[in-house]
PDB file of C-alpha atoms in Angstrom:
ATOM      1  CA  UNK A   1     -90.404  56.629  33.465  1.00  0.00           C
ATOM      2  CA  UNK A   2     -89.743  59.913  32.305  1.00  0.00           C
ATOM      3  CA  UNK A   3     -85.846  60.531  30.022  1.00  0.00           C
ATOM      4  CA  UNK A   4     -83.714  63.139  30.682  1.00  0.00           C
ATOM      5  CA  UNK A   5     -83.644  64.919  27.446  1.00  0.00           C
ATOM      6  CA  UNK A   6     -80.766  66.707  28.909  1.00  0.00           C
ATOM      7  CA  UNK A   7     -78.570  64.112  28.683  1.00  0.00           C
ATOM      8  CA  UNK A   8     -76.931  65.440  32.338  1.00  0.00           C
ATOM      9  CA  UNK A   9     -75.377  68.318  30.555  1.00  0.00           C
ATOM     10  CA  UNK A  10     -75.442  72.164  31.626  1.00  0.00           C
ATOM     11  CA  UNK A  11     -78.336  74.374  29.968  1.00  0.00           C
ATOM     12  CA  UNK A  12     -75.515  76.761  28.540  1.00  0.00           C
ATOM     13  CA  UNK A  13     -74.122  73.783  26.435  1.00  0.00           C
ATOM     14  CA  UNK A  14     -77.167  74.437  24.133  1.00  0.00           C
ATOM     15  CA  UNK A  15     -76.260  77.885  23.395  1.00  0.00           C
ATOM     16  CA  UNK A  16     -74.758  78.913  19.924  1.00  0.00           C
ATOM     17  CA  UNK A  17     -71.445  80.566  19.820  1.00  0.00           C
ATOM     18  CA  UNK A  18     -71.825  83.941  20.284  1.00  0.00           C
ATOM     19  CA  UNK A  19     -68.672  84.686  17.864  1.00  0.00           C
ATOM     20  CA  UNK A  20     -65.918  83.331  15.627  1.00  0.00           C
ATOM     21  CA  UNK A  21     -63.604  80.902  17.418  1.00  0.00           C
ATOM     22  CA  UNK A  22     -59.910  81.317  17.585  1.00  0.00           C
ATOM     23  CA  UNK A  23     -59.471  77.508  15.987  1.00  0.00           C
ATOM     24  CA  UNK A  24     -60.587  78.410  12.023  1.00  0.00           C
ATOM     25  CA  UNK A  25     -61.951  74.757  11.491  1.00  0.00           C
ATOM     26  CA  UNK A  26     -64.258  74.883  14.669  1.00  0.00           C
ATOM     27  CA  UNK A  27     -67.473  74.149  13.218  1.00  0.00           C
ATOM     28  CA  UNK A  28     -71.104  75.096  14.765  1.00  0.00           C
ATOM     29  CA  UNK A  29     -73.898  73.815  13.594  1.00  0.00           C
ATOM     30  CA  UNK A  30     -78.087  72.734  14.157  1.00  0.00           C
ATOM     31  CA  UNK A  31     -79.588  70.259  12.059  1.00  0.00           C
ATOM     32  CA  UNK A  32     -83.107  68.009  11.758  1.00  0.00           C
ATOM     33  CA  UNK A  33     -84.009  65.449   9.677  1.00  0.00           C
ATOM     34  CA  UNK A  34     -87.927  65.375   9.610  1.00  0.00           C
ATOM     35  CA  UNK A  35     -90.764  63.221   7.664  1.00  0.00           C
ATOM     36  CA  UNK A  36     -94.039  62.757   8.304  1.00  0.00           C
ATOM     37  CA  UNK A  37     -95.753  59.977   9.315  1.00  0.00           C
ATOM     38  CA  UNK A  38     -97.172  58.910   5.905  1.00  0.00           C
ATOM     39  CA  UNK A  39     -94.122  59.068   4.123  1.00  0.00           C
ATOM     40  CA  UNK A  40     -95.860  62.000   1.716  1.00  0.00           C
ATOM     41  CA  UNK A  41     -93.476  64.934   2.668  1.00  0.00           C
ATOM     42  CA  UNK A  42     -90.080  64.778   4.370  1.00  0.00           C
ATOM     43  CA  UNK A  43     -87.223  67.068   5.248  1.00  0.00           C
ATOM     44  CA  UNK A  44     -84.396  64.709   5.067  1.00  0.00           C
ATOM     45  CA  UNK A  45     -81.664  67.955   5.220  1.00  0.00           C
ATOM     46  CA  UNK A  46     -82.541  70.691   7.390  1.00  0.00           C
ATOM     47  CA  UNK A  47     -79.187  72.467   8.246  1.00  0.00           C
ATOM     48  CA  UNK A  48     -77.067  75.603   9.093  1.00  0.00           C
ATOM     49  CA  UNK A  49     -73.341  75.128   9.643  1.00  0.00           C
ATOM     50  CA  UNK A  50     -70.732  78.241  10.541  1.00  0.00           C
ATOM     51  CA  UNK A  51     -66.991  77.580   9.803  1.00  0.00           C
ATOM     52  CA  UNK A  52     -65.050  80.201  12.215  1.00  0.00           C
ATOM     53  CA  UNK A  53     -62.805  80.718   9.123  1.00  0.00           C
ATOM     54  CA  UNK A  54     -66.049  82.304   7.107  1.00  0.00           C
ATOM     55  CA  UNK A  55     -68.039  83.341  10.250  1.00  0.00           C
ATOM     56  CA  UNK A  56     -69.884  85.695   8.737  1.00  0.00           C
ATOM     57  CA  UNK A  57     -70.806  83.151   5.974  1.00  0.00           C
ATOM     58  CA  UNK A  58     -72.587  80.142   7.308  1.00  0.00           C
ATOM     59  CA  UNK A  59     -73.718  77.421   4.970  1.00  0.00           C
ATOM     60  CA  UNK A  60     -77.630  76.324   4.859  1.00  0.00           C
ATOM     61  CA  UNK A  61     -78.892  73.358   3.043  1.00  0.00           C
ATOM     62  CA  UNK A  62     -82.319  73.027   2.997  1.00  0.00           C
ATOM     63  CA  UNK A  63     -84.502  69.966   1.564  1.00  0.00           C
ATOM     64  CA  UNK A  64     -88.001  69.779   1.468  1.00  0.00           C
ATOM     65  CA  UNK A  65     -89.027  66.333  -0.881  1.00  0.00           C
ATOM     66  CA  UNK A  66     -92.575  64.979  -1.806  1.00  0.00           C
ATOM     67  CA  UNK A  67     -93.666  61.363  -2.331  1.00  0.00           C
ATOM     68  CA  UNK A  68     -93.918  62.331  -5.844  1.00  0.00           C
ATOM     69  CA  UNK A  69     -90.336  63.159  -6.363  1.00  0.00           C
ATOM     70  CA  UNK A  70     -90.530  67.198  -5.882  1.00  0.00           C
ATOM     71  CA  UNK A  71     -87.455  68.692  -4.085  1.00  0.00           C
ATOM     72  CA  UNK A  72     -86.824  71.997  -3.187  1.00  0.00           C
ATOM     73  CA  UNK A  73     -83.716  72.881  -2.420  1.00  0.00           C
ATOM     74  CA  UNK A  74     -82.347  76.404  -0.554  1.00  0.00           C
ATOM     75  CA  UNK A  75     -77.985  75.636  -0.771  1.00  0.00           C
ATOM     76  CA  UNK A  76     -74.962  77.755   0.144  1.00  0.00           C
ATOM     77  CA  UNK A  77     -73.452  80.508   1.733  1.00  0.00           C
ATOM     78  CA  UNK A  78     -75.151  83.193   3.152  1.00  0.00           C
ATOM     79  CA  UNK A  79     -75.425  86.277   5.260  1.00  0.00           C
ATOM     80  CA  UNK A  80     -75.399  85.416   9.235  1.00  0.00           C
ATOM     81  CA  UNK A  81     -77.484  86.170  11.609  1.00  0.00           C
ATOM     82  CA  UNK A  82     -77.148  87.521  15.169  1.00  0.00           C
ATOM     83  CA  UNK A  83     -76.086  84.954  17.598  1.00  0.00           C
ATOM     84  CA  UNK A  84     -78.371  86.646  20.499  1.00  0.00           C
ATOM     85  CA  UNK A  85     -81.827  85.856  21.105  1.00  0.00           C
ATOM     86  CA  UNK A  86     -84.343  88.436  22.401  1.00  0.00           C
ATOM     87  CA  UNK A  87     -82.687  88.254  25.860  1.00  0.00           C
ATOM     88  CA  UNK A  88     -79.508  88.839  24.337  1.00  0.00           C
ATOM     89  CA  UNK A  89     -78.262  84.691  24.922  1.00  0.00           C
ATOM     90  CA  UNK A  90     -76.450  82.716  22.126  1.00  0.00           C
ATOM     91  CA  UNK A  91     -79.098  80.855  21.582  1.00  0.00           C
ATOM     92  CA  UNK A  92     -79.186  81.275  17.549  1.00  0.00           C
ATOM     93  CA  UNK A  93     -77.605  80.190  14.393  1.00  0.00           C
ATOM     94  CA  UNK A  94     -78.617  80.936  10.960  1.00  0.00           C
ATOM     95  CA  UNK A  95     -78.262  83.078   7.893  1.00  0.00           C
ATOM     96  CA  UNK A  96     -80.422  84.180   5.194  1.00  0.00           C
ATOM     97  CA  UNK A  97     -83.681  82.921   5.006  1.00  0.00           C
ATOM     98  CA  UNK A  98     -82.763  79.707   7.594  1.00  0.00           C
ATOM     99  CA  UNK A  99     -82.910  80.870  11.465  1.00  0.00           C
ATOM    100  CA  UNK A 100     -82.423  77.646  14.117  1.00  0.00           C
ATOM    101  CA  UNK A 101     -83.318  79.425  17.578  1.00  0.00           C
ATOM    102  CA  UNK A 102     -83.036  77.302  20.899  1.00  0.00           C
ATOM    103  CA  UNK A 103     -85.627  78.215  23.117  1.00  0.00           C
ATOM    104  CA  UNK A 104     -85.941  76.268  26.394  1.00  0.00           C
ATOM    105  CA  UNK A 105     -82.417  73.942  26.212  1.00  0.00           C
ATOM    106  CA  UNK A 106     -82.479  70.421  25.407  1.00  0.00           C
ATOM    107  CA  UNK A 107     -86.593  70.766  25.321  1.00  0.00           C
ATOM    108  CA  UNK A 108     -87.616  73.333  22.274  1.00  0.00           C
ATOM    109  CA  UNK A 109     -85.997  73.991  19.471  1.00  0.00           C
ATOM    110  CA  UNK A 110     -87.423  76.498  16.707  1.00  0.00           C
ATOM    111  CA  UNK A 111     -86.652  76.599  12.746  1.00  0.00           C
ATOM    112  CA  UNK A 112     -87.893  79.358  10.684  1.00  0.00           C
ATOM    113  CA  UNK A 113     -87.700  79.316   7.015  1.00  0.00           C
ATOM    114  CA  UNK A 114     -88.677  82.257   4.413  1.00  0.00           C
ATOM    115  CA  UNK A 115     -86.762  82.232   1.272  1.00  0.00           C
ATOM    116  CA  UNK A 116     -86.930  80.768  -2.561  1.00  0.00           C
ATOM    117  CA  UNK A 117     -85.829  77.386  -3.193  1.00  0.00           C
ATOM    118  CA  UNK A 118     -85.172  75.843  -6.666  1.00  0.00           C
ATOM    119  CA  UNK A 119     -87.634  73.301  -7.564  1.00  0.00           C
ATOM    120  CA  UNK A 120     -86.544  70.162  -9.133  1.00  0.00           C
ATOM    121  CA  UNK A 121     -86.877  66.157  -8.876  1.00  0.00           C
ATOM    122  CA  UNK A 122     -85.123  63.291  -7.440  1.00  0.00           C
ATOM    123  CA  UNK A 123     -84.699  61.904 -10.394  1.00  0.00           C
ATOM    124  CA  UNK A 124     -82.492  65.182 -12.168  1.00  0.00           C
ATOM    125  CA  UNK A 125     -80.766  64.985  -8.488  1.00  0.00           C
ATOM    126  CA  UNK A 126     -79.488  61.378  -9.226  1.00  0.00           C
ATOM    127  CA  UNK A 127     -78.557  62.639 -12.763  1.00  0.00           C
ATOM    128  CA  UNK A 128     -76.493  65.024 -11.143  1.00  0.00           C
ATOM    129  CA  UNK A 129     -78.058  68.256 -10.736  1.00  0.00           C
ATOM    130  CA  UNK A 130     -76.592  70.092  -8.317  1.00  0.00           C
ATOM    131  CA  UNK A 131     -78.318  72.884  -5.818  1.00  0.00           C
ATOM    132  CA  UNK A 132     -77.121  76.135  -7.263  1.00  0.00           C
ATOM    133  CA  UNK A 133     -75.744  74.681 -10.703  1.00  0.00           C
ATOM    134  CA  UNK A 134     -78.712  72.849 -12.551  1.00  0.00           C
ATOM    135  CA  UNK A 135     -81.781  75.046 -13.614  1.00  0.00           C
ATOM    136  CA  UNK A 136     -84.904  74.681 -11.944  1.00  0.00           C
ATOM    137  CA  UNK A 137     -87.840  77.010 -11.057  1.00  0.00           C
ATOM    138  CA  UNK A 138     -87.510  79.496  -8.463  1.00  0.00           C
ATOM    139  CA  UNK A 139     -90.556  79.258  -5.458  1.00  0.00           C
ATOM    140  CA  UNK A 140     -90.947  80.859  -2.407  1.00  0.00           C
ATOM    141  CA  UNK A 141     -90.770  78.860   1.012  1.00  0.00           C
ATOM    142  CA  UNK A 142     -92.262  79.787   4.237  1.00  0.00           C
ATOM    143  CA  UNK A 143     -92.143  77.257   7.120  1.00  0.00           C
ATOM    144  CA  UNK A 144     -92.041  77.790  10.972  1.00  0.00           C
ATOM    145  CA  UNK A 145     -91.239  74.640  12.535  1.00  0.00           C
ATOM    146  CA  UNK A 146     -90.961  73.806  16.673  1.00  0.00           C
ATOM    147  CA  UNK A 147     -88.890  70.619  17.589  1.00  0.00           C
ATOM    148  CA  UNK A 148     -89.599  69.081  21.155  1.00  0.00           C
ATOM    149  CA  UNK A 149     -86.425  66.163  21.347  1.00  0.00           C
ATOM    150  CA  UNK A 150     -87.840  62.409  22.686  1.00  0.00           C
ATOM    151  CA  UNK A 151     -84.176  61.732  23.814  1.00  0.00           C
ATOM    152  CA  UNK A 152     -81.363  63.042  24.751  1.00  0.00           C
ATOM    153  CA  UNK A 153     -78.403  64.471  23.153  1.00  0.00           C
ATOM    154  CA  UNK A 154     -75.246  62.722  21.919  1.00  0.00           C
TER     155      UNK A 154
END
């Protein structure tokens, strides 16, 4: 039996918003949480979130961890990018060098990353190191990832 990744909602409910709201707490955001099967690599925050009141300003938080305590962390605000996709539909949200693009709604879902994280461990993160405070090594990050959703949304 096939699911209805759609959940029975319209196609346009996918789409970003194309500009500021008039409320300035609405919130818009696309996130993922991804690991691997092995456990050796995991992205447990993968996120973009615009606050109408700093539109222009979204905040991206970006994790990418190793099995052998390595995190690299991408953290704060940044420039936004153009809600319009190539066929000028809201169908993206992102800023700086973090770009979630919906491509078929409900069924595709593309993240593109190309930026510099700050390298540190899990263990200085416990210790309190913060993304953007702490010192840590600066590396460049390139990932293109496409998300195909087993359920639907919620």
């Amino acid at each position: 039996m096939a699911i209805d990744v759609t959940g029975g909602l319209a196609a346009d409910w996918e789409n970003a918003f194309a500009e500021a709201q008039d409320d300035p707490e609405m919130r818009e955001s696309m996130n993922a949480w991804i690991w691997d099967d092995s456990g050796t690599f995991g992205i447990p925050r993968l996120g973009v979130e615009s606050v109408s009141a700093n539109w222009e300003t979204p905040d991206i938080q970006v994790n990418l961890a190793f099995e052998d305590g390595r995190v690299y962390n991408l953290y704060g605000p940044v420039a936004a990018h153009s809600p319009f996709d190539a066929q000028g539909r809201p169908r993206v949200l992102g800023g700086g060098p973090l770009k979630f693009e919906v491509i078929e709604p409900y069924r595709h879902l593309r993240v593109t990353l190309d930026g510099t994280a700050t390298a540190t461990m899990v263990q200085e993160q416990a210790a309190g190191w913060l993304p953007g405070v702490g010192p840590g090594e600066k590396v460049a990050v390139q990932a293109e990832i496409d998300i195909y959703p087993a359920v639907p949304p919620w």
